[in-house]
Each structure stands twice: as C-alpha cells, then as structure tokens.
mmCIF file of C-alpha atoms in Angstrom:
data_model
loop_
_atom_site.group_PDB
_atom_site.id
_atom_site.type_symbol
_atom_site.label_atom_id
_atom_site.label_comp_id
_atom_site.label_asym_id
_atom_site.label_seq_id
_atom_site.Cartn_x
_atom_site.Cartn_y
_atom_site.Cartn_z
ATOM 1 C CA MET A 1 177.025 214.498 308.287
ATOM 2 C CA PRO A 2 179.971 213.621 310.237
ATOM 3 C CA VAL A 3 181.653 216.185 312.380
ATOM 4 C CA ARG A 4 185.279 216.874 310.389
ATOM 5 C CA MET A 5 188.358 216.992 312.939
ATOM 6 C CA THR A 6 191.577 219.066 313.183
ATOM 7 C CA LEU A 7 194.011 217.889 315.632
ATOM 8 C CA PRO A 8 195.975 219.878 317.705
ATOM 9 C CA PRO A 9 199.340 220.939 317.145
ATOM 10 C CA THR A 10 202.152 219.262 318.230
ATOM 11 C CA LEU A 11 204.440 219.789 320.953
ATOM 12 C CA ALA A 12 207.507 220.287 318.893
ATOM 13 C CA ALA A 13 205.086 222.952 317.170
ATOM 14 C CA ARG A 14 204.280 224.602 320.513
ATOM 15 C CA ILE A 15 207.524 224.757 321.621
ATOM 16 C CA ALA A 16 208.376 226.456 318.079
ATOM 17 C CA ALA A 17 205.897 229.032 318.420
ATOM 18 C CA SER A 18 206.680 229.989 322.112
ATOM 19 C CA ASP A 19 208.895 232.754 323.467
ATOM 20 C CA ARG A 20 209.513 230.739 326.224
ATOM 21 C CA PRO A 21 210.766 227.532 327.926
ATOM 22 C CA GLN A 22 207.603 225.082 328.228
ATOM 23 C CA PHE A 23 207.162 223.439 331.746
ATOM 24 C CA GLY A 24 205.378 220.489 332.580
ATOM 25 C CA VAL A 25 204.362 217.874 334.981
ATOM 26 C CA TRP A 26 204.711 213.789 334.830
ATOM 27 C CA VAL A 27 201.374 211.946 335.606
ATOM 28 C CA CYS A 28 202.662 208.632 336.757
ATOM 29 C CA SER A 29 199.588 207.176 338.645
ATOM 30 C CA ALA A 30 198.042 206.019 335.499
ATOM 31 C CA SER A 31 194.551 208.736 337.076
ATOM 32 C CA ALA A 32 192.615 210.183 334.609
ATOM 33 C CA VAL A 33 191.196 212.332 337.346
ATOM 34 C CA ASN A 34 194.885 213.092 338.170
ATOM 35 C CA ALA A 35 195.997 213.690 334.303
ATOM 36 C CA GLU A 36 193.141 216.058 334.232
ATOM 37 C CA ILE A 37 193.987 218.307 337.522
ATOM 38 C CA ALA A 38 197.175 218.394 335.968
ATOM 39 C CA ALA A 39 195.722 219.954 333.149
ATOM 40 C CA GLY A 40 194.281 222.521 334.337
ATOM 41 C CA SER A 41 197.152 223.972 336.483
ATOM 42 C CA GLY A 42 198.096 226.288 333.735
ATOM 43 C CA LEU A 43 201.263 224.065 333.211
ATOM 44 C CA ASP A 44 202.141 223.585 329.641
ATOM 45 C CA VAL A 45 202.738 219.914 329.114
ATOM 46 C CA VAL A 46 201.423 216.776 330.888
ATOM 47 C CA LEU A 47 203.495 213.692 330.394
ATOM 48 C CA ILE A 48 201.848 210.549 330.952
ATOM 49 C CA ASP A 49 204.628 208.082 331.513
ATOM 50 C CA ALA A 50 204.165 203.663 331.212
ATOM 51 C CA GLU A 51 207.812 203.071 332.013
ATOM 52 C CA HIS A 52 207.900 203.609 335.197
ATOM 53 C CA SER A 53 204.181 203.392 336.119
ATOM 54 C CA PRO A 54 201.041 200.868 335.880
ATOM 55 C CA ASN A 55 199.875 202.578 332.599
ATOM 56 C CA SER A 56 197.771 200.464 329.875
ATOM 57 C CA LEU A 57 196.332 201.269 326.671
ATOM 58 C CA GLU A 58 192.983 201.800 328.013
ATOM 59 C CA SER A 59 194.276 203.780 330.920
ATOM 60 C CA ILE A 60 196.377 206.254 328.569
ATOM 61 C CA LEU A 61 193.299 206.564 326.314
ATOM 62 C CA ALA A 62 191.665 207.617 329.343
ATOM 63 C CA GLN A 63 194.246 209.947 330.230
ATOM 64 C CA LEU A 64 194.118 211.632 326.537
ATOM 65 C CA GLN A 65 190.592 211.975 326.767
ATOM 66 C CA ALA A 66 190.602 213.714 330.135
ATOM 67 C CA VAL A 67 193.027 216.330 328.959
ATOM 68 C CA ALA A 68 191.635 217.004 325.786
ATOM 69 C CA ALA A 69 189.448 219.926 326.960
ATOM 70 C CA TYR A 70 192.423 221.799 328.061
ATOM 71 C CA PRO A 71 195.110 223.786 326.461
ATOM 72 C CA VAL A 72 197.769 221.466 327.225
ATOM 73 C CA THR A 73 200.144 219.131 325.388
ATOM 74 C CA PRO A 74 199.759 215.789 326.475
ATOM 75 C CA LEU A 75 203.531 214.012 325.877
ATOM 76 C CA VAL A 76 203.378 210.111 326.413
ATOM 77 C CA ARG A 77 206.530 207.451 327.266
ATOM 78 C CA PRO A 78 206.298 203.890 326.526
ATOM 79 C CA PRO A 79 207.905 201.250 328.432
ATOM 80 C CA PHE A 80 210.528 201.119 325.366
ATOM 81 C CA GLY A 81 210.836 201.891 322.072
ATOM 82 C CA ASP A 82 209.201 198.831 320.570
ATOM 83 C CA PRO A 83 207.124 199.440 317.334
ATOM 84 C CA VAL A 84 204.361 197.569 317.494
ATOM 85 C CA ALA A 85 203.730 199.256 321.014
ATOM 86 C CA ILE A 86 203.840 203.071 319.455
ATOM 87 C CA LYS A 87 202.078 201.709 316.679
ATOM 88 C CA GLN A 88 199.389 200.977 319.081
ATOM 89 C CA TYR A 89 200.184 204.404 321.083
ATOM 90 C CA LEU A 90 199.758 206.459 317.950
ATOM 91 C CA ASP A 91 196.454 204.714 316.442
ATOM 92 C CA ILE A 92 194.681 205.444 320.193
ATOM 93 C CA GLY A 93 195.394 209.155 319.324
ATOM 94 C CA VAL A 94 199.335 209.724 320.781
ATOM 95 C CA GLN A 95 200.631 212.855 319.117
ATOM 96 C CA ASN A 96 203.690 213.177 321.029
ATOM 97 C CA LEU A 97 205.900 210.412 322.041
ATOM 98 C CA LEU A 98 208.900 210.473 324.413
ATOM 99 C CA ILE A 99 211.147 206.752 323.839
ATOM 100 C CA PRO A 100 213.180 206.297 326.425
ATOM 101 C CA MET A 101 216.995 204.930 326.577
ATOM 102 C CA VAL A 102 217.997 205.926 322.918
ATOM 103 C CA ASP A 103 221.475 205.523 322.773
ATOM 104 C CA SER A 104 222.572 206.026 319.006
ATOM 105 C CA ALA A 105 221.291 207.514 316.041
ATOM 106 C CA ASP A 106 220.373 203.956 314.844
ATOM 107 C CA GLN A 107 218.190 203.391 317.576
ATOM 108 C CA ALA A 108 216.442 206.979 317.005
ATOM 109 C CA GLU A 109 216.488 206.042 313.035
ATOM 110 C CA ALA A 110 214.485 203.240 313.814
ATOM 111 C CA MET A 111 211.973 205.046 316.258
ATOM 112 C CA VAL A 112 211.459 207.841 312.828
ATOM 113 C CA ARG A 113 210.455 204.535 311.184
ATOM 114 C CA ALA A 114 208.093 203.803 313.628
ATOM 115 C CA VAL A 115 205.847 206.364 313.466
ATOM 116 C CA ARG A 116 205.633 206.705 309.816
ATOM 117 C CA TYR A 117 203.799 205.353 307.375
ATOM 118 C CA PRO A 118 205.492 203.458 304.295
ATOM 119 C CA PRO A 119 207.285 204.336 302.373
ATOM 120 C CA HIS A 120 209.192 206.144 304.543
ATOM 121 C CA GLY A 121 208.343 203.676 307.828
ATOM 122 C CA ILE A 122 206.961 200.945 308.737
ATOM 123 C CA ARG A 123 203.859 201.960 310.620
ATOM 124 C CA GLY A 124 200.723 199.851 310.278
ATOM 125 C CA VAL A 125 197.837 201.627 308.490
ATOM 126 C CA GLY A 126 194.217 201.115 310.807
ATOM 127 C CA SER A 127 193.457 204.842 310.675
ATOM 128 C CA ALA A 128 190.128 204.130 309.876
ATOM 129 C CA LEU A 129 189.471 202.152 312.972
ATOM 130 C CA ALA A 130 191.730 204.348 315.553
ATOM 131 C CA ARG A 131 191.288 207.401 317.228
ATOM 132 C CA ALA A 132 194.123 208.873 315.402
ATOM 133 C CA SER A 133 192.265 209.728 312.274
ATOM 134 C CA ARG A 134 189.339 209.940 314.784
ATOM 135 C CA TRP A 135 188.263 207.481 312.668
ATOM 136 C CA ASN A 136 188.611 208.954 309.449
ATOM 137 C CA ARG A 137 187.073 212.192 310.473
ATOM 138 C CA VAL A 138 190.023 213.955 310.391
ATOM 139 C CA GLU A 139 190.467 215.157 306.565
ATOM 140 C CA GLY A 140 193.801 213.510 304.558
ATOM 141 C CA TYR A 141 195.194 211.919 307.793
ATOM 142 C CA LEU A 142 197.249 208.934 306.032
ATOM 143 C CA ALA A 143 199.022 211.602 303.713
ATOM 144 C CA ASP A 144 199.700 214.173 306.648
ATOM 145 C CA ALA A 145 199.967 211.990 309.492
ATOM 146 C CA ALA A 146 203.580 212.830 309.952
ATOM 147 C CA SER A 147 202.710 216.449 310.689
ATOM 148 C CA THR A 148 200.787 215.388 313.568
ATOM 149 C CA ILE A 149 202.999 213.592 315.055
ATOM 150 C CA SER A 150 206.536 214.506 317.183
ATOM 151 C CA LEU A 151 208.830 212.337 318.564
ATOM 152 C CA PHE A 152 211.148 212.979 321.124
ATOM 153 C CA VAL A 153 214.183 210.742 322.266
ATOM 154 C CA GLN A 154 215.773 210.580 325.412
ATOM 155 C CA ILE A 155 219.713 210.575 326.459
ATOM 156 C CA GLU A 156 219.837 208.982 329.796
ATOM 157 C CA SER A 157 223.543 207.186 329.582
ATOM 158 C CA ALA A 158 226.775 208.174 329.292
ATOM 159 C CA ALA A 159 226.828 206.506 325.651
ATOM 160 C CA ALA A 160 223.397 208.681 324.844
ATOM 161 C CA VAL A 161 225.693 211.845 325.520
ATOM 162 C CA GLU A 162 228.689 210.076 323.478
ATOM 163 C CA HIS A 163 226.465 209.794 320.776
ATOM 164 C CA VAL A 164 223.965 212.875 321.250
ATOM 165 C CA ASP A 165 225.081 214.659 318.416
ATOM 166 C CA GLU A 166 224.360 212.180 316.191
ATOM 167 C CA ILE A 167 221.168 211.493 317.666
ATOM 168 C CA ALA A 168 219.397 214.873 317.621
ATOM 169 C CA ALA A 169 220.905 214.926 314.322
ATOM 170 C CA VAL A 170 218.682 212.272 312.972
ATOM 171 C CA GLU A 171 216.042 213.416 310.394
ATOM 172 C CA GLY A 172 212.420 213.352 312.093
ATOM 173 C CA VAL A 173 213.688 213.154 315.446
ATOM 174 C CA ASP A 174 211.967 216.145 316.795
ATOM 175 C CA GLY A 175 213.991 216.813 319.993
ATOM 176 C CA ILE A 176 215.440 215.111 322.904
ATOM 177 C CA LEU A 177 214.950 214.980 326.958
ATOM 178 C CA VAL A 178 217.420 214.546 329.248
ATOM 179 C CA GLY A 179 217.191 212.187 332.003
ATOM 180 C CA PRO A 180 219.461 213.212 334.565
ATOM 181 C CA ALA A 181 218.618 210.733 337.388
ATOM 182 C CA ASP A 182 219.629 207.499 334.628
ATOM 183 C CA LEU A 183 222.357 209.360 333.185
ATOM 184 C CA ALA A 184 223.596 209.480 336.915
ATOM 185 C CA ALA A 185 223.462 205.774 337.360
ATOM 186 C CA SER A 186 225.294 204.800 334.254
ATOM 187 C CA MET A 187 227.894 206.925 335.269
ATOM 188 C CA GLY A 188 228.541 205.129 338.393
ATOM 189 C CA LEU A 189 226.725 208.262 340.788
ATOM 190 C CA ILE A 190 223.562 207.072 341.106
ATOM 191 C CA GLY A 191 221.500 209.405 343.306
ATOM 192 C CA GLN A 192 224.307 212.288 342.464
ATOM 193 C CA GLN A 193 221.999 214.135 339.794
ATOM 194 C CA GLU A 194 223.946 217.319 340.566
ATOM 195 C CA HIS A 195 227.350 215.775 340.307
ATOM 196 C CA PRO A 196 229.427 218.178 338.144
ATOM 197 C CA ASP A 197 230.244 215.421 335.619
ATOM 198 C CA VAL A 198 226.248 214.751 335.361
ATOM 199 C CA VAL A 199 225.525 218.365 334.565
ATOM 200 C CA ALA A 200 228.156 219.003 332.098
ATOM 201 C CA GLY A 201 226.316 216.001 330.675
ATOM 202 C CA VAL A 202 223.107 217.519 330.467
ATOM 203 C CA MET A 203 224.687 220.844 329.308
ATOM 204 C CA ARG A 204 226.431 219.189 326.409
ATOM 205 C CA SER A 205 223.412 217.471 325.410
ATOM 206 C CA ILE A 206 221.380 221.236 325.325
ATOM 207 C CA ALA A 207 224.123 222.426 323.357
ATOM 208 C CA ALA A 208 224.286 219.429 321.060
ATOM 209 C CA ALA A 209 220.404 219.762 320.548
ATOM 210 C CA LYS A 210 220.216 224.031 319.668
ATOM 211 C CA SER A 211 223.148 223.192 317.343
ATOM 212 C CA ALA A 212 220.888 220.795 315.467
ATOM 213 C CA GLY A 213 218.077 223.413 315.689
ATOM 214 C CA LYS A 214 216.019 220.992 317.810
ATOM 215 C CA PRO A 215 214.718 221.734 321.419
ATOM 216 C CA ALA A 216 216.097 219.741 324.284
ATOM 217 C CA GLY A 217 214.260 218.744 327.381
ATOM 218 C CA VAL A 218 215.163 218.229 330.999
ATOM 219 C CA ASN A 219 213.913 216.532 333.759
ATOM 220 C CA ALA A 220 214.243 218.701 336.955
ATOM 221 C CA PHE A 221 212.486 218.571 339.962
ATOM 222 C CA ALA A 222 214.109 221.305 342.028
ATOM 223 C CA PRO A 223 213.326 224.369 341.028
ATOM 224 C CA ALA A 224 216.923 226.344 341.070
ATOM 225 C CA VAL A 225 217.750 223.183 339.063
ATOM 226 C CA ALA A 226 214.987 223.857 336.537
ATOM 227 C CA ASP A 227 216.232 227.415 336.279
ATOM 228 C CA ARG A 228 219.227 226.648 335.809
ATOM 229 C CA TYR A 229 218.630 224.464 332.849
ATOM 230 C CA ALA A 230 215.903 226.947 331.568
ATOM 231 C CA GLU A 231 218.571 229.762 331.738
ATOM 232 C CA ALA A 232 220.846 227.478 329.460
ATOM 233 C CA GLY A 233 218.553 226.664 326.806
ATOM 234 C CA ALA A 234 216.232 224.008 327.995
ATOM 235 C CA ALA A 235 212.984 224.545 325.691
ATOM 236 C CA LEU A 236 211.174 222.204 327.859
ATOM 237 C CA VAL A 237 211.376 221.431 331.614
ATOM 238 C CA LEU A 238 209.790 218.923 333.364
ATOM 239 C CA VAL A 239 209.547 220.120 337.021
ATOM 240 C CA GLY A 240 207.389 217.757 339.049
ATOM 241 C CA ALA A 241 205.210 214.442 339.001
ATOM 242 C CA ASP A 242 201.770 214.111 340.559
ATOM 243 C CA VAL A 243 202.950 211.261 343.137
ATOM 244 C CA SER A 244 205.831 213.246 344.457
ATOM 245 C CA LEU A 245 203.720 215.888 344.724
ATOM 246 C CA LEU A 246 200.867 213.850 346.536
ATOM 247 C CA ALA A 247 203.777 211.768 348.692
ATOM 248 C CA ARG A 248 205.303 215.181 349.674
ATOM 249 C CA SER A 249 202.427 217.284 350.620
ATOM 250 C CA THR A 250 200.426 214.436 352.956
ATOM 251 C CA GLU A 251 204.056 213.940 354.144
ATOM 252 C CA ALA A 252 203.991 218.016 355.179
ATOM 253 C CA LEU A 253 200.373 217.813 356.681
ATOM 254 C CA ALA A 254 201.572 214.749 358.755
ATOM 255 C CA ASP A 255 204.599 216.806 360.020
ATOM 256 C CA ARG A 256 202.333 219.606 360.536
ATOM 257 C CA PHE A 257 199.296 218.047 362.826
ATOM 258 C CA ILE A 258 201.290 215.144 364.113
ATOM 259 C CA GLY A 259 204.762 215.618 364.108
ATOM 260 C CA ALA A 260 206.603 214.373 366.928
ATOM 261 C CA SER A 261 203.872 212.816 368.730
ATOM 262 C CA ARG A 262 203.408 210.388 366.007
ATOM 263 C CA PRO A 263 204.281 206.584 367.441
#
C-alpha cells in the first residue's frame, strides 16, 4: 500500500493561525545546504528566490526537499509571472508563490488563473506526474489543489502602490509583499528605501491589505525598520538573506583579524 500524504499548511494559513508577525530570510545562493541551514534557524519562512538568483527548477526542487523536514514555510519567487513557469513551479511542489512586479488588478487576476485548474483557471493538469500531489498520494488533490496553494504578489512600483487597493482586493490573492528597494527606484529615489515617500508607500500598502482582510509583508533588513513595519501591521517581515549574511560576516572577520594591515 502506498503512503497516503497530507500537505503542510500554506503560508496564508500559517499567518492566519499566528498571533504575531512571521519573520523570514531569503535564500539567494541556490544552495540546498544554505536553505536547510536557514530552515533550522527558528525563523518562520525561507524565501527561495529565482528572480535575482541562479536558480533552476532542479535547484528549487532540491531546496524544497531540504527544508521539508523542518517546521518552516518555504515561499518561492519565480523570475516573473509567467503561467508556464508557474505551472512548473506548482508541479514540483511549490505551495507558496510570490510573484514579482505586479502593478495592476488585471495582472493579479491573471496570476490567480495561473495557479488554479479549470474552470477557474488555466493551470495544466499533470498531477499524476508531479510532486505537487506526491504522485497522486495526496487524496483528492485535483479537487482541493487551490486550498494547498497561497499566492502573494509584490508591490514594487509607484504604479502598484497607486493600485494597491484593487490588487489586494482580488479574489484569490492571499496577500501582498512590498519591495521598498524597487519601489524607491520607481520613484526616482534609487537606494533610498528610508525616504519618507517610500515609507509612505509601504505604509499605504500595509493599510490597503489590512482593509482587504489580507496579510501584507515587507522586505526590511535593518532591525529598526523591520520593527517599525511589524508594529504597523505587517504580517510577514523578511529580515535578511543568506548571501548578505555571509558577505557581512566574512567582512567582519577580515576587519577583526586583518584590519588596516591588509595590503
């Protein structure tokens, strides 16, 4: 007899069940080892990035398998909101998707259709061949697939902030995540994530999500900034990245042991 499987709760479900914000870390190295290390850290979320990282389907799959043994939620960001790529991500077992650069409700609605089977969407049916259903070892997967997936979209531009109320209100969008770096760049303030206009855009987006009854997340690597957005109602705060942590920690070692004597 095959082992019958149940899938873990989605990110949206875990946020809803928690009485505090969720805190997470990016894994941008395309390393299953780094993903597993992050998964055992005690943080809530491991965000596997394929937009700005050298990730393939195979490396994402390896990271999903590496973190599966830990009580952490994997969230995966594809390079862009392409329905064909989304179909492949879902089939390898991605349950929580973060779609970058969503600027309108129409884009958000297209992403909802991409993650749902007909008649409510356009996702191709390949569950018998796929890890998503654990090769048909998850009972009733086809009928219940939508409940096993959470869809978050990124608010990363001035246009997205302008339309954030409509984006957050789209049925099937489970939450938003604000990217202050790209938001600042779109406003002509590149590198100025703490500019008052950027902060106001983040705060507006958090408020819009709350009004829609949905969670908002934000990227905030500076602890004081992370605290501010959590206090403002962000339900997910991403507070670091594996590559940045490695870069800064090794630099600190160099400063400590070599310092000014380095040629």
